[in-house]
Amino acid sequence: MRIKLYDLVGQDEKRPFSPHCWKVAFALAHKGLEFECVPTRFRDIQSLEDGASKTVPLIRDRDQVISESFRIALYLDETYPDLPPLFHGEGTVPLTRFIERWAHQTVYAQISRMILMDLFAILDEGDREYFRTTREARFKQKLEEVTVGREDRLPAFRASLDPLRSMVERQAFVAGDEPCFADYIIAGGFQWARVSSSFQLLEKDDPVAHWFERCLDLHGGAARSVAAAA
């Protein structure tokens, strides 16, 4: 039986955009597991699997229902130890937690302030009121105000990527020659932006851009098969 991944979508069911769901899609592909993406909108989440989670990603694997991307990654390595690992030993789990915290606070936080209105534009009509209400409460601004001046913020965003840049200049992925869940955490944020917005976050010759291109090519180009925003 295929694993089910409840995957957040907007108007177009073939264009999942959630960075956290993308982490899991990368992870499932990394393990070589067959899975089915179930298109899910914000308003559907609380009814999934008898209310198992208030957020996605959420997976069903036979009789197991697991939420939250990091927990799902740990579950996949524990349940399928003979398949390619997402974590290379126990010591890498806390290190990956550190990378997750850095990615959320540095990468995701800045990206969200640059693509918020583009995200709003691709949402299904029935999700827009929820999205506006929750995001305006989070940012304490009107949606239209959050992205103002994003071009001026780009240099600071690009500079904040120096820890990642200095690493992927010397090696193909965060863990070395092969990707791991740490790569997927960060790549999920850039895929979120790629699918949702045509705003160019990275210069084409940036080593981070080259690393992301390598991530898009992984697993038969599964992530690249979802077209970038026009």
mmCIF file with all atom_site columns, C-alpha atoms in Angstrom:
data_model
loop_
_atom_site.group_PDB
_atom_site.id
_atom_site.type_symbol
_atom_site.label_atom_id
_atom_site.label_alt_id
_atom_site.label_comp_id
_atom_site.label_asym_id
_atom_site.label_entity_id
_atom_site.label_seq_id
_atom_site.pdbx_PDB_ins_code
_atom_site.Cartn_x
_atom_site.Cartn_y
_atom_site.Cartn_z
_atom_site.occupancy
_atom_site.B_iso_or_equiv
_atom_site.pdbx_formal_charge
_atom_site.auth_seq_id
_atom_site.auth_comp_id
_atom_site.auth_asym_id
_atom_site.auth_atom_id
_atom_site.pdbx_PDB_model_num
ATOM 1   C CA . MET A 1 1   ? 0.000   0.000  0.000   1.00 0.00 ? 1   MET A CA 1
ATOM 2   C CA . ARG A 1 2   ? 1.313   3.449  -0.916  1.00 0.00 ? 2   ARG A CA 1
ATOM 3   C CA . ILE A 1 3   ? 1.970   5.996  1.794   1.00 0.00 ? 3   ILE A CA 1
ATOM 4   C CA . LYS A 1 4   ? -0.449  8.918  1.705   1.00 0.00 ? 4   LYS A CA 1
ATOM 5   C CA . LEU A 1 5   ? 0.992   12.418 1.998   1.00 0.00 ? 5   LEU A CA 1
ATOM 6   C CA . TYR A 1 6   ? -1.580  15.118 2.629   1.00 0.00 ? 6   TYR A CA 1
ATOM 7   C CA . ASP A 1 7   ? -0.076  17.953 0.609   1.00 0.00 ? 7   ASP A CA 1
ATOM 8   C CA . LEU A 1 8   ? -1.076  21.617 0.741   1.00 0.00 ? 8   LEU A CA 1
ATOM 9   C CA . VAL A 1 9   ? -2.286  23.109 -2.547  1.00 0.00 ? 9   VAL A CA 1
ATOM 10  C CA . GLY A 1 10  ? -3.967  26.241 -3.830  1.00 0.00 ? 10  GLY A CA 1
ATOM 11  C CA . GLN A 1 11  ? -6.063  26.707 -6.956  1.00 0.00 ? 11  GLN A CA 1
ATOM 12  C CA . ASP A 1 12  ? -3.954  24.207 -8.912  1.00 0.00 ? 12  ASP A CA 1
ATOM 13  C CA . GLU A 1 13  ? -3.896  20.758 -7.322  1.00 0.00 ? 13  GLU A CA 1
ATOM 14  C CA . LYS A 1 14  ? -0.766  19.869 -9.284  1.00 0.00 ? 14  LYS A CA 1
ATOM 15  C CA . ARG A 1 15  ? 1.279   22.630 -7.642  1.00 0.00 ? 15  ARG A CA 1
ATOM 16  C CA . PRO A 1 16  ? 1.820   21.786 -3.947  1.00 0.00 ? 16  PRO A CA 1
ATOM 17  C CA . PHE A 1 17  ? 3.581   24.663 -2.243  1.00 0.00 ? 17  PHE A CA 1
ATOM 18  C CA . SER A 1 18  ? 4.060   24.044 1.480   1.00 0.00 ? 18  SER A CA 1
ATOM 19  C CA . PRO A 1 19  ? 7.768   24.023 2.448   1.00 0.00 ? 19  PRO A CA 1
ATOM 20  C CA . HIS A 1 20  ? 7.062   21.548 5.233   1.00 0.00 ? 20  HIS A CA 1
ATOM 21  C CA . CYS A 1 21  ? 5.228   19.167 2.897   1.00 0.00 ? 21  CYS A CA 1
ATOM 22  C CA . TRP A 1 22  ? 8.095   19.465 0.425   1.00 0.00 ? 22  TRP A CA 1
ATOM 23  C CA . LYS A 1 23  ? 10.530  18.348 3.131   1.00 0.00 ? 23  LYS A CA 1
ATOM 24  C CA . VAL A 1 24  ? 8.495   15.156 3.457   1.00 0.00 ? 24  VAL A CA 1
ATOM 25  C CA . ALA A 1 25  ? 8.117   14.653 -0.305  1.00 0.00 ? 25  ALA A CA 1
ATOM 26  C CA . PHE A 1 26  ? 11.907  14.898 -0.637  1.00 0.00 ? 26  PHE A CA 1
ATOM 27  C CA . ALA A 1 27  ? 12.333  12.484 2.283   1.00 0.00 ? 27  ALA A CA 1
ATOM 28  C CA . LEU A 1 28  ? 9.937   9.882  0.887   1.00 0.00 ? 28  LEU A CA 1
ATOM 29  C CA . ALA A 1 29  ? 11.640  10.052 -2.515  1.00 0.00 ? 29  ALA A CA 1
ATOM 30  C CA . HIS A 1 30  ? 15.051  9.750  -0.818  1.00 0.00 ? 30  HIS A CA 1
ATOM 31  C CA . LYS A 1 31  ? 13.905  6.530  0.871   1.00 0.00 ? 31  LYS A CA 1
ATOM 32  C CA . GLY A 1 32  ? 12.582  5.218  -2.450  1.00 0.00 ? 32  GLY A CA 1
ATOM 33  C CA . LEU A 1 33  ? 9.094   4.757  -0.995  1.00 0.00 ? 33  LEU A CA 1
ATOM 34  C CA . GLU A 1 34  ? 6.000   4.882  -3.158  1.00 0.00 ? 34  GLU A CA 1
ATOM 35  C CA . PHE A 1 35  ? 3.617   7.573  -2.027  1.00 0.00 ? 35  PHE A CA 1
ATOM 36  C CA . GLU A 1 36  ? 0.452   9.309  -3.112  1.00 0.00 ? 36  GLU A CA 1
ATOM 37  C CA . CYS A 1 37  ? -0.009  13.042 -2.663  1.00 0.00 ? 37  CYS A CA 1
ATOM 38  C CA . VAL A 1 38  ? -3.507  13.932 -1.502  1.00 0.00 ? 38  VAL A CA 1
ATOM 39  C CA . PRO A 1 39  ? -4.267  17.545 -2.491  1.00 0.00 ? 39  PRO A CA 1
ATOM 40  C CA . THR A 1 40  ? -5.314  19.403 0.642   1.00 0.00 ? 40  THR A CA 1
ATOM 41  C CA . ARG A 1 41  ? -6.442  22.966 1.246   1.00 0.00 ? 41  ARG A CA 1
ATOM 42  C CA . PHE A 1 42  ? -6.192  24.901 4.491   1.00 0.00 ? 42  PHE A CA 1
ATOM 43  C CA . ARG A 1 43  ? -9.892  24.479 5.188   1.00 0.00 ? 43  ARG A CA 1
ATOM 44  C CA . ASP A 1 44  ? -9.626  20.683 4.842   1.00 0.00 ? 44  ASP A CA 1
ATOM 45  C CA . ILE A 1 45  ? -6.845  20.080 7.352   1.00 0.00 ? 45  ILE A CA 1
ATOM 46  C CA . GLN A 1 46  ? -8.849  19.687 10.549  1.00 0.00 ? 46  GLN A CA 1
ATOM 47  C CA . SER A 1 47  ? -11.009 16.962 8.987   1.00 0.00 ? 47  SER A CA 1
ATOM 48  C CA . LEU A 1 48  ? -8.072  14.820 7.859   1.00 0.00 ? 48  LEU A CA 1
ATOM 49  C CA . GLU A 1 49  ? -7.704  11.415 9.501   1.00 0.00 ? 49  GLU A CA 1
ATOM 50  C CA . ASP A 1 50  ? -10.390 12.187 12.105  1.00 0.00 ? 50  ASP A CA 1
ATOM 51  C CA . GLY A 1 51  ? -8.718  15.427 13.127  1.00 0.00 ? 51  GLY A CA 1
ATOM 52  C CA . ALA A 1 52  ? -5.282  13.881 13.678  1.00 0.00 ? 52  ALA A CA 1
ATOM 53  C CA . SER A 1 53  ? -3.466  17.195 13.196  1.00 0.00 ? 53  SER A CA 1
ATOM 54  C CA . LYS A 1 54  ? -4.114  20.911 12.896  1.00 0.00 ? 54  LYS A CA 1
ATOM 55  C CA . THR A 1 55  ? -1.334  21.237 10.332  1.00 0.00 ? 55  THR A CA 1
ATOM 56  C CA . VAL A 1 56  ? 0.218   19.445 7.394   1.00 0.00 ? 56  VAL A CA 1
ATOM 57  C CA . PRO A 1 57  ? 2.346   17.576 6.474   1.00 0.00 ? 57  PRO A CA 1
ATOM 58  C CA . LEU A 1 58  ? 0.502   14.507 7.618   1.00 0.00 ? 58  LEU A CA 1
ATOM 59  C CA . ILE A 1 59  ? 1.128   10.989 6.355   1.00 0.00 ? 59  ILE A CA 1
ATOM 60  C CA . ARG A 1 60  ? -0.689  7.697  6.639   1.00 0.00 ? 60  ARG A CA 1
ATOM 61  C CA . ASP A 1 61  ? 1.498   4.602  6.387   1.00 0.00 ? 61  ASP A CA 1
ATOM 62  C CA . ARG A 1 62  ? -0.708  1.540  6.768   1.00 0.00 ? 62  ARG A CA 1
ATOM 63  C CA . ASP A 1 63  ? -2.171  1.935  10.275  1.00 0.00 ? 63  ASP A CA 1
ATOM 64  C CA . GLN A 1 64  ? 0.168   4.748  11.333  1.00 0.00 ? 64  GLN A CA 1
ATOM 65  C CA . VAL A 1 65  ? -0.698  8.459  11.062  1.00 0.00 ? 65  VAL A CA 1
ATOM 66  C CA . ILE A 1 66  ? 2.193   10.838 11.692  1.00 0.00 ? 66  ILE A CA 1
ATOM 67  C CA . SER A 1 67  ? 2.339   14.617 11.551  1.00 0.00 ? 67  SER A CA 1
ATOM 68  C CA . GLU A 1 68  ? 5.146   17.225 11.541  1.00 0.00 ? 68  GLU A CA 1
ATOM 69  C CA . SER A 1 69  ? 7.977   16.934 9.068   1.00 0.00 ? 69  SER A CA 1
ATOM 70  C CA . PHE A 1 70  ? 10.831  16.129 11.455  1.00 0.00 ? 70  PHE A CA 1
ATOM 71  C CA . ARG A 1 71  ? 8.800   13.450 13.251  1.00 0.00 ? 71  ARG A CA 1
ATOM 72  C CA . ILE A 1 72  ? 7.905   11.955 9.878   1.00 0.00 ? 72  ILE A CA 1
ATOM 73  C CA . ALA A 1 73  ? 11.568  11.843 8.836   1.00 0.00 ? 73  ALA A CA 1
ATOM 74  C CA . LEU A 1 74  ? 12.524  10.093 12.080  1.00 0.00 ? 74  LEU A CA 1
ATOM 75  C CA . TYR A 1 75  ? 9.651   7.652  11.617  1.00 0.00 ? 75  TYR A CA 1
ATOM 76  C CA . LEU A 1 76  ? 10.766  6.819  8.078   1.00 0.00 ? 76  LEU A CA 1
ATOM 77  C CA . ASP A 1 77  ? 14.316  6.010  9.182   1.00 0.00 ? 77  ASP A CA 1
ATOM 78  C CA . GLU A 1 78  ? 13.086  3.942  12.141  1.00 0.00 ? 78  GLU A CA 1
ATOM 79  C CA . THR A 1 79  ? 10.479  2.052  10.103  1.00 0.00 ? 79  THR A CA 1
ATOM 80  C CA . TYR A 1 80  ? 12.551  1.530  6.948   1.00 0.00 ? 80  TYR A CA 1
ATOM 81  C CA . PRO A 1 81  ? 16.151  1.134  8.213   1.00 0.00 ? 81  PRO A CA 1
ATOM 82  C CA . ASP A 1 82  ? 17.255  -0.842 5.150   1.00 0.00 ? 82  ASP A CA 1
ATOM 83  C CA . LEU A 1 83  ? 16.465  2.051  2.806   1.00 0.00 ? 83  LEU A CA 1
ATOM 84  C CA . PRO A 1 84  ? 18.796  5.066  2.317   1.00 0.00 ? 84  PRO A CA 1
ATOM 85  C CA . PRO A 1 85  ? 19.038  6.949  5.625   1.00 0.00 ? 85  PRO A CA 1
ATOM 86  C CA . LEU A 1 86  ? 17.867  10.517 6.142   1.00 0.00 ? 86  LEU A CA 1
ATOM 87  C CA . PHE A 1 87  ? 20.070  10.818 9.246   1.00 0.00 ? 87  PHE A CA 1
ATOM 88  C CA . HIS A 1 88  ? 23.543  9.299  9.404   1.00 0.00 ? 88  HIS A CA 1
ATOM 89  C CA . GLY A 1 89  ? 23.668  8.193  13.031  1.00 0.00 ? 89  GLY A CA 1
ATOM 90  C CA . GLU A 1 90  ? 22.136  9.500  16.260  1.00 0.00 ? 90  GLU A CA 1
ATOM 91  C CA . GLY A 1 91  ? 24.503  12.448 16.517  1.00 0.00 ? 91  GLY A CA 1
ATOM 92  C CA . THR A 1 92  ? 23.182  13.916 13.301  1.00 0.00 ? 92  THR A CA 1
ATOM 93  C CA . VAL A 1 93  ? 19.637  14.235 14.657  1.00 0.00 ? 93  VAL A CA 1
ATOM 94  C CA . PRO A 1 94  ? 20.362  17.131 17.064  1.00 0.00 ? 94  PRO A CA 1
ATOM 95  C CA . LEU A 1 95  ? 22.623  18.713 14.442  1.00 0.00 ? 95  LEU A CA 1
ATOM 96  C CA . THR A 1 96  ? 19.767  18.550 11.955  1.00 0.00 ? 96  THR A CA 1
ATOM 97  C CA . ARG A 1 97  ? 17.482  20.107 14.570  1.00 0.00 ? 97  ARG A CA 1
ATOM 98  C CA . PHE A 1 98  ? 19.939  22.992 14.740  1.00 0.00 ? 98  PHE A CA 1
ATOM 99  C CA . ILE A 1 99  ? 19.862  23.362 10.963  1.00 0.00 ? 99  ILE A CA 1
ATOM 100 C CA . GLU A 1 100 ? 16.068  23.253 11.041  1.00 0.00 ? 100 GLU A CA 1
ATOM 101 C CA . ARG A 1 101 ? 15.994  26.086 13.578  1.00 0.00 ? 101 ARG A CA 1
ATOM 102 C CA . TRP A 1 102 ? 18.445  28.133 11.500  1.00 0.00 ? 102 TRP A CA 1
ATOM 103 C CA . ALA A 1 103 ? 16.442  27.484 8.328   1.00 0.00 ? 103 ALA A CA 1
ATOM 104 C CA . HIS A 1 104 ? 13.147  28.492 9.905   1.00 0.00 ? 104 HIS A CA 1
ATOM 105 C CA . GLN A 1 105 ? 14.464  31.620 11.575  1.00 0.00 ? 105 GLN A CA 1
ATOM 106 C CA . THR A 1 106 ? 16.776  32.797 8.807   1.00 0.00 ? 106 THR A CA 1
ATOM 107 C CA . VAL A 1 107 ? 15.570  31.366 5.498   1.00 0.00 ? 107 VAL A CA 1
ATOM 108 C CA . TYR A 1 108 ? 11.838  30.759 5.874   1.00 0.00 ? 108 TYR A CA 1
ATOM 109 C CA . ALA A 1 109 ? 11.178  33.901 7.895   1.00 0.00 ? 109 ALA A CA 1
ATOM 110 C CA . GLN A 1 110 ? 12.748  36.157 5.279   1.00 0.00 ? 110 GLN A CA 1
ATOM 111 C CA . ILE A 1 111 ? 11.275  34.323 2.301   1.00 0.00 ? 111 ILE A CA 1
ATOM 112 C CA . SER A 1 112 ? 7.778   34.586 3.736   1.00 0.00 ? 112 SER A CA 1
ATOM 113 C CA . ARG A 1 113 ? 8.047   38.376 3.917   1.00 0.00 ? 113 ARG A CA 1
ATOM 114 C CA . MET A 1 114 ? 9.021   38.485 0.235   1.00 0.00 ? 114 MET A CA 1
ATOM 115 C CA . ILE A 1 115 ? 6.468   36.087 -1.286  1.00 0.00 ? 115 ILE A CA 1
ATOM 116 C CA . LEU A 1 116 ? 3.398   36.503 0.930   1.00 0.00 ? 116 LEU A CA 1
ATOM 117 C CA . MET A 1 117 ? 1.211   38.277 -1.640  1.00 0.00 ? 117 MET A CA 1
ATOM 118 C CA . ASP A 1 118 ? 2.295   35.822 -4.345  1.00 0.00 ? 118 ASP A CA 1
ATOM 119 C CA . LEU A 1 119 ? 1.182   32.987 -2.065  1.00 0.00 ? 119 LEU A CA 1
ATOM 120 C CA . PHE A 1 120 ? -2.152  34.703 -1.494  1.00 0.00 ? 120 PHE A CA 1
ATOM 121 C CA . ALA A 1 121 ? -2.649  34.974 -5.252  1.00 0.00 ? 121 ALA A CA 1
ATOM 122 C CA . ILE A 1 122 ? -2.323  31.211 -5.877  1.00 0.00 ? 122 ILE A CA 1
ATOM 123 C CA . LEU A 1 123 ? -4.670  30.154 -3.072  1.00 0.00 ? 123 LEU A CA 1
ATOM 124 C CA . ASP A 1 124 ? -8.072  28.683 -3.647  1.00 0.00 ? 124 ASP A CA 1
ATOM 125 C CA . GLU A 1 125 ? -10.763 31.303 -3.093  1.00 0.00 ? 125 GLU A CA 1
ATOM 126 C CA . GLY A 1 126 ? -12.116 29.416 -0.102  1.00 0.00 ? 126 GLY A CA 1
ATOM 127 C CA . ASP A 1 127 ? -8.770  29.652 1.730   1.00 0.00 ? 127 ASP A CA 1
ATOM 128 C CA . ARG A 1 128 ? -8.065  33.333 1.236   1.00 0.00 ? 128 ARG A CA 1
ATOM 129 C CA . GLU A 1 129 ? -9.988  34.739 4.184   1.00 0.00 ? 129 GLU A CA 1
ATOM 130 C CA . TYR A 1 130 ? -8.325  32.249 6.552   1.00 0.00 ? 130 TYR A CA 1
ATOM 131 C CA . PHE A 1 131 ? -4.890  33.020 5.124   1.00 0.00 ? 131 PHE A CA 1
ATOM 132 C CA . ARG A 1 132 ? -5.368  36.783 5.343   1.00 0.00 ? 132 ARG A CA 1
ATOM 133 C CA . THR A 1 133 ? -6.692  36.661 8.915   1.00 0.00 ? 133 THR A CA 1
ATOM 134 C CA . THR A 1 134 ? -3.990  34.366 10.271  1.00 0.00 ? 134 THR A CA 1
ATOM 135 C CA . ARG A 1 135 ? -1.059  35.990 8.460   1.00 0.00 ? 135 ARG A CA 1
ATOM 136 C CA . GLU A 1 136 ? -2.074  39.540 9.271   1.00 0.00 ? 136 GLU A CA 1
ATOM 137 C CA . ALA A 1 137 ? -2.266  38.501 12.939  1.00 0.00 ? 137 ALA A CA 1
ATOM 138 C CA . ARG A 1 138 ? 1.185   36.933 12.658  1.00 0.00 ? 138 ARG A CA 1
ATOM 139 C CA . PHE A 1 139 ? 2.878   39.849 10.884  1.00 0.00 ? 139 PHE A CA 1
ATOM 140 C CA . LYS A 1 140 ? 0.781   42.579 12.527  1.00 0.00 ? 140 LYS A CA 1
ATOM 141 C CA . GLN A 1 141 ? 0.392   44.184 9.092   1.00 0.00 ? 141 GLN A CA 1
ATOM 142 C CA . LYS A 1 142 ? -1.921  44.044 6.130   1.00 0.00 ? 142 LYS A CA 1
ATOM 143 C CA . LEU A 1 143 ? -0.801  41.403 3.656   1.00 0.00 ? 143 LEU A CA 1
ATOM 144 C CA . GLU A 1 144 ? -0.179  44.081 1.064   1.00 0.00 ? 144 GLU A CA 1
ATOM 145 C CA . GLU A 1 145 ? 2.234   45.860 3.426   1.00 0.00 ? 145 GLU A CA 1
ATOM 146 C CA . VAL A 1 146 ? 4.371   42.826 4.303   1.00 0.00 ? 146 VAL A CA 1
ATOM 147 C CA . THR A 1 147 ? 6.097   42.525 0.935   1.00 0.00 ? 147 THR A CA 1
ATOM 148 C CA . VAL A 1 148 ? 6.666   46.254 0.396   1.00 0.00 ? 148 VAL A CA 1
ATOM 149 C CA . GLY A 1 149 ? 10.390  46.931 -0.102  1.00 0.00 ? 149 GLY A CA 1
ATOM 150 C CA . ARG A 1 150 ? 11.302  43.327 -0.763  1.00 0.00 ? 150 ARG A CA 1
ATOM 151 C CA . GLU A 1 151 ? 13.864  44.319 -3.401  1.00 0.00 ? 151 GLU A CA 1
ATOM 152 C CA . ASP A 1 152 ? 15.656  46.409 -0.782  1.00 0.00 ? 152 ASP A CA 1
ATOM 153 C CA . ARG A 1 153 ? 15.771  43.435 1.580   1.00 0.00 ? 153 ARG A CA 1
ATOM 154 C CA . LEU A 1 154 ? 17.334  41.050 -0.927  1.00 0.00 ? 154 LEU A CA 1
ATOM 155 C CA . PRO A 1 155 ? 21.007  41.909 -0.185  1.00 0.00 ? 155 PRO A CA 1
ATOM 156 C CA . ALA A 1 156 ? 20.538  41.184 3.520   1.00 0.00 ? 156 ALA A CA 1
ATOM 157 C CA . PHE A 1 157 ? 18.723  37.940 2.745   1.00 0.00 ? 157 PHE A CA 1
ATOM 158 C CA . ARG A 1 158 ? 21.466  36.772 0.396   1.00 0.00 ? 158 ARG A CA 1
ATOM 159 C CA . ALA A 1 159 ? 24.162  37.690 2.914   1.00 0.00 ? 159 ALA A CA 1
ATOM 160 C CA . SER A 1 160 ? 22.367  35.676 5.604   1.00 0.00 ? 160 SER A CA 1
ATOM 161 C CA . LEU A 1 161 ? 22.907  32.551 3.496   1.00 0.00 ? 161 LEU A CA 1
ATOM 162 C CA . ASP A 1 162 ? 26.700  32.703 3.906   1.00 0.00 ? 162 ASP A CA 1
ATOM 163 C CA . PRO A 1 163 ? 26.859  29.698 6.297   1.00 0.00 ? 163 PRO A CA 1
ATOM 164 C CA . LEU A 1 164 ? 25.136  27.538 3.689   1.00 0.00 ? 164 LEU A CA 1
ATOM 165 C CA . ARG A 1 165 ? 27.007  29.157 0.802   1.00 0.00 ? 165 ARG A CA 1
ATOM 166 C CA . SER A 1 166 ? 30.430  28.489 2.291   1.00 0.00 ? 166 SER A CA 1
ATOM 167 C CA . MET A 1 167 ? 29.523  24.841 2.764   1.00 0.00 ? 167 MET A CA 1
ATOM 168 C CA . VAL A 1 168 ? 28.020  24.084 -0.653  1.00 0.00 ? 168 VAL A CA 1
ATOM 169 C CA . GLU A 1 169 ? 30.882  25.862 -2.401  1.00 0.00 ? 169 GLU A CA 1
ATOM 170 C CA . ARG A 1 170 ? 33.095  23.006 -1.212  1.00 0.00 ? 170 ARG A CA 1
ATOM 171 C CA . GLN A 1 171 ? 30.763  20.039 -1.371  1.00 0.00 ? 171 GLN A CA 1
ATOM 172 C CA . ALA A 1 172 ? 27.643  18.989 -3.222  1.00 0.00 ? 172 ALA A CA 1
ATOM 173 C CA . PHE A 1 173 ? 25.271  18.840 -0.248  1.00 0.00 ? 173 PHE A CA 1
ATOM 174 C CA . VAL A 1 174 ? 25.086  19.826 3.398   1.00 0.00 ? 174 VAL A CA 1
ATOM 175 C CA . ALA A 1 175 ? 26.246  16.369 4.524   1.00 0.00 ? 175 ALA A CA 1
ATOM 176 C CA . GLY A 1 176 ? 28.851  15.946 1.797   1.00 0.00 ? 176 GLY A CA 1
ATOM 177 C CA . ASP A 1 177 ? 28.558  14.054 -1.470  1.00 0.00 ? 177 ASP A CA 1
ATOM 178 C CA . GLU A 1 178 ? 25.033  12.796 -0.798  1.00 0.00 ? 178 GLU A CA 1
ATOM 179 C CA . PRO A 1 179 ? 21.930  14.642 0.450   1.00 0.00 ? 179 PRO A CA 1
ATOM 180 C CA . CYS A 1 180 ? 20.345  14.168 3.848   1.00 0.00 ? 180 CYS A CA 1
ATOM 181 C CA . PHE A 1 181 ? 17.279  15.514 5.639   1.00 0.00 ? 181 PHE A CA 1
ATOM 182 C CA . ALA A 1 182 ? 19.140  18.745 6.453   1.00 0.00 ? 182 ALA A CA 1
ATOM 183 C CA . ASP A 1 183 ? 19.311  19.502 2.723   1.00 0.00 ? 183 ASP A CA 1
ATOM 184 C CA . TYR A 1 184 ? 15.596  18.836 2.361   1.00 0.00 ? 184 TYR A CA 1
ATOM 185 C CA . ILE A 1 185 ? 14.727  21.182 5.210   1.00 0.00 ? 185 ILE A CA 1
ATOM 186 C CA . ILE A 1 186 ? 16.431  24.102 3.498   1.00 0.00 ? 186 ILE A CA 1
ATOM 187 C CA . ALA A 1 187 ? 15.442  23.072 -0.035  1.00 0.00 ? 187 ALA A CA 1
ATOM 188 C CA . GLY A 1 188 ? 11.805  22.938 1.056   1.00 0.00 ? 188 GLY A CA 1
ATOM 189 C CA . GLY A 1 189 ? 11.936  26.681 1.692   1.00 0.00 ? 189 GLY A CA 1
ATOM 190 C CA . PHE A 1 190 ? 13.377  27.457 -1.724  1.00 0.00 ? 190 PHE A CA 1
ATOM 191 C CA . GLN A 1 191 ? 10.901  25.130 -3.430  1.00 0.00 ? 191 GLN A CA 1
ATOM 192 C CA . TRP A 1 192 ? 8.082   26.967 -1.608  1.00 0.00 ? 192 TRP A CA 1
ATOM 193 C CA . ALA A 1 193 ? 9.309   30.197 -3.184  1.00 0.00 ? 193 ALA A CA 1
ATOM 194 C CA . ARG A 1 194 ? 9.976   28.617 -6.593  1.00 0.00 ? 194 ARG A CA 1
ATOM 195 C CA . VAL A 1 195 ? 6.452   27.201 -6.915  1.00 0.00 ? 195 VAL A CA 1
ATOM 196 C CA . SER A 1 196 ? 4.671   30.223 -5.457  1.00 0.00 ? 196 SER A CA 1
ATOM 197 C CA . SER A 1 197 ? 6.504   33.273 -6.763  1.00 0.00 ? 197 SER A CA 1
ATOM 198 C CA . SER A 1 198 ? 8.523   34.496 -9.739  1.00 0.00 ? 198 SER A CA 1
ATOM 199 C CA . PHE A 1 199 ? 10.501  36.839 -7.464  1.00 0.00 ? 199 PHE A CA 1
ATOM 200 C CA . GLN A 1 200 ? 14.188  35.975 -7.882  1.00 0.00 ? 200 GLN A CA 1
ATOM 201 C CA . LEU A 1 201 ? 15.697  35.282 -4.487  1.00 0.00 ? 201 LEU A CA 1
ATOM 202 C CA . LEU A 1 202 ? 19.140  34.185 -5.658  1.00 0.00 ? 202 LEU A CA 1
ATOM 203 C CA . GLU A 1 203 ? 21.617  35.321 -8.276  1.00 0.00 ? 203 GLU A CA 1
ATOM 204 C CA . LYS A 1 204 ? 22.088  32.641 -10.927 1.00 0.00 ? 204 LYS A CA 1
ATOM 205 C CA . ASP A 1 205 ? 25.802  32.250 -10.155 1.00 0.00 ? 205 ASP A CA 1
ATOM 206 C CA . ASP A 1 206 ? 25.270  31.917 -6.401  1.00 0.00 ? 206 ASP A CA 1
ATOM 207 C CA . PRO A 1 207 ? 26.607  28.593 -5.041  1.00 0.00 ? 207 PRO A CA 1
ATOM 208 C CA . VAL A 1 208 ? 23.326  28.315 -3.107  1.00 0.00 ? 208 VAL A CA 1
ATOM 209 C CA . ALA A 1 209 ? 21.447  28.480 -6.417  1.00 0.00 ? 209 ALA A CA 1
ATOM 210 C CA . HIS A 1 210 ? 23.677  25.719 -7.817  1.00 0.00 ? 210 HIS A CA 1
ATOM 211 C CA . TRP A 1 211 ? 23.049  23.601 -4.708  1.00 0.00 ? 211 TRP A CA 1
ATOM 212 C CA . PHE A 1 212 ? 19.288  24.093 -5.072  1.00 0.00 ? 212 PHE A CA 1
ATOM 213 C CA . GLU A 1 213 ? 19.487  23.055 -8.724  1.00 0.00 ? 213 GLU A CA 1
ATOM 214 C CA . ARG A 1 214 ? 21.182  19.855 -7.575  1.00 0.00 ? 214 ARG A CA 1
ATOM 215 C CA . CYS A 1 215 ? 18.333  19.293 -5.105  1.00 0.00 ? 215 CYS A CA 1
ATOM 216 C CA . LEU A 1 216 ? 15.777  19.785 -7.872  1.00 0.00 ? 216 LEU A CA 1
ATOM 217 C CA . ASP A 1 217 ? 17.547  17.122 -9.938  1.00 0.00 ? 217 ASP A CA 1
ATOM 218 C CA . LEU A 1 218 ? 17.437  14.521 -7.161  1.00 0.00 ? 218 LEU A CA 1
ATOM 219 C CA . HIS A 1 219 ? 15.193  11.458 -7.338  1.00 0.00 ? 219 HIS A CA 1
ATOM 220 C CA . GLY A 1 220 ? 14.526  11.700 -11.016 1.00 0.00 ? 220 GLY A CA 1
ATOM 221 C CA . GLY A 1 221 ? 13.815  15.413 -10.869 1.00 0.00 ? 221 GLY A CA 1
ATOM 222 C CA . ALA A 1 222 ? 10.639  14.944 -8.853  1.00 0.00 ? 222 ALA A CA 1
ATOM 223 C CA . ALA A 1 223 ? 10.720  18.452 -7.407  1.00 0.00 ? 223 ALA A CA 1
ATOM 224 C CA . ARG A 1 224 ? 11.612  20.012 -10.749 1.00 0.00 ? 224 ARG A CA 1
ATOM 225 C CA . SER A 1 225 ? 8.602   18.327 -12.350 1.00 0.00 ? 225 SER A CA 1
ATOM 226 C CA . VAL A 1 226 ? 6.418   20.888 -10.599 1.00 0.00 ? 226 VAL A CA 1
ATOM 227 C CA . ALA A 1 227 ? 6.815   23.968 -12.758 1.00 0.00 ? 227 ALA A CA 1
ATOM 228 C CA . ALA A 1 228 ? 8.181   27.185 -11.318 1.00 0.00 ? 228 ALA A CA 1
ATOM 229 C CA . ALA A 1 229 ? 5.856   30.174 -10.988 1.00 0.00 ? 229 ALA A CA 1
ATOM 230 C CA . ALA A 1 230 ? 5.727   32.221 -14.157 1.00 0.00 ? 230 ALA A CA 1
#
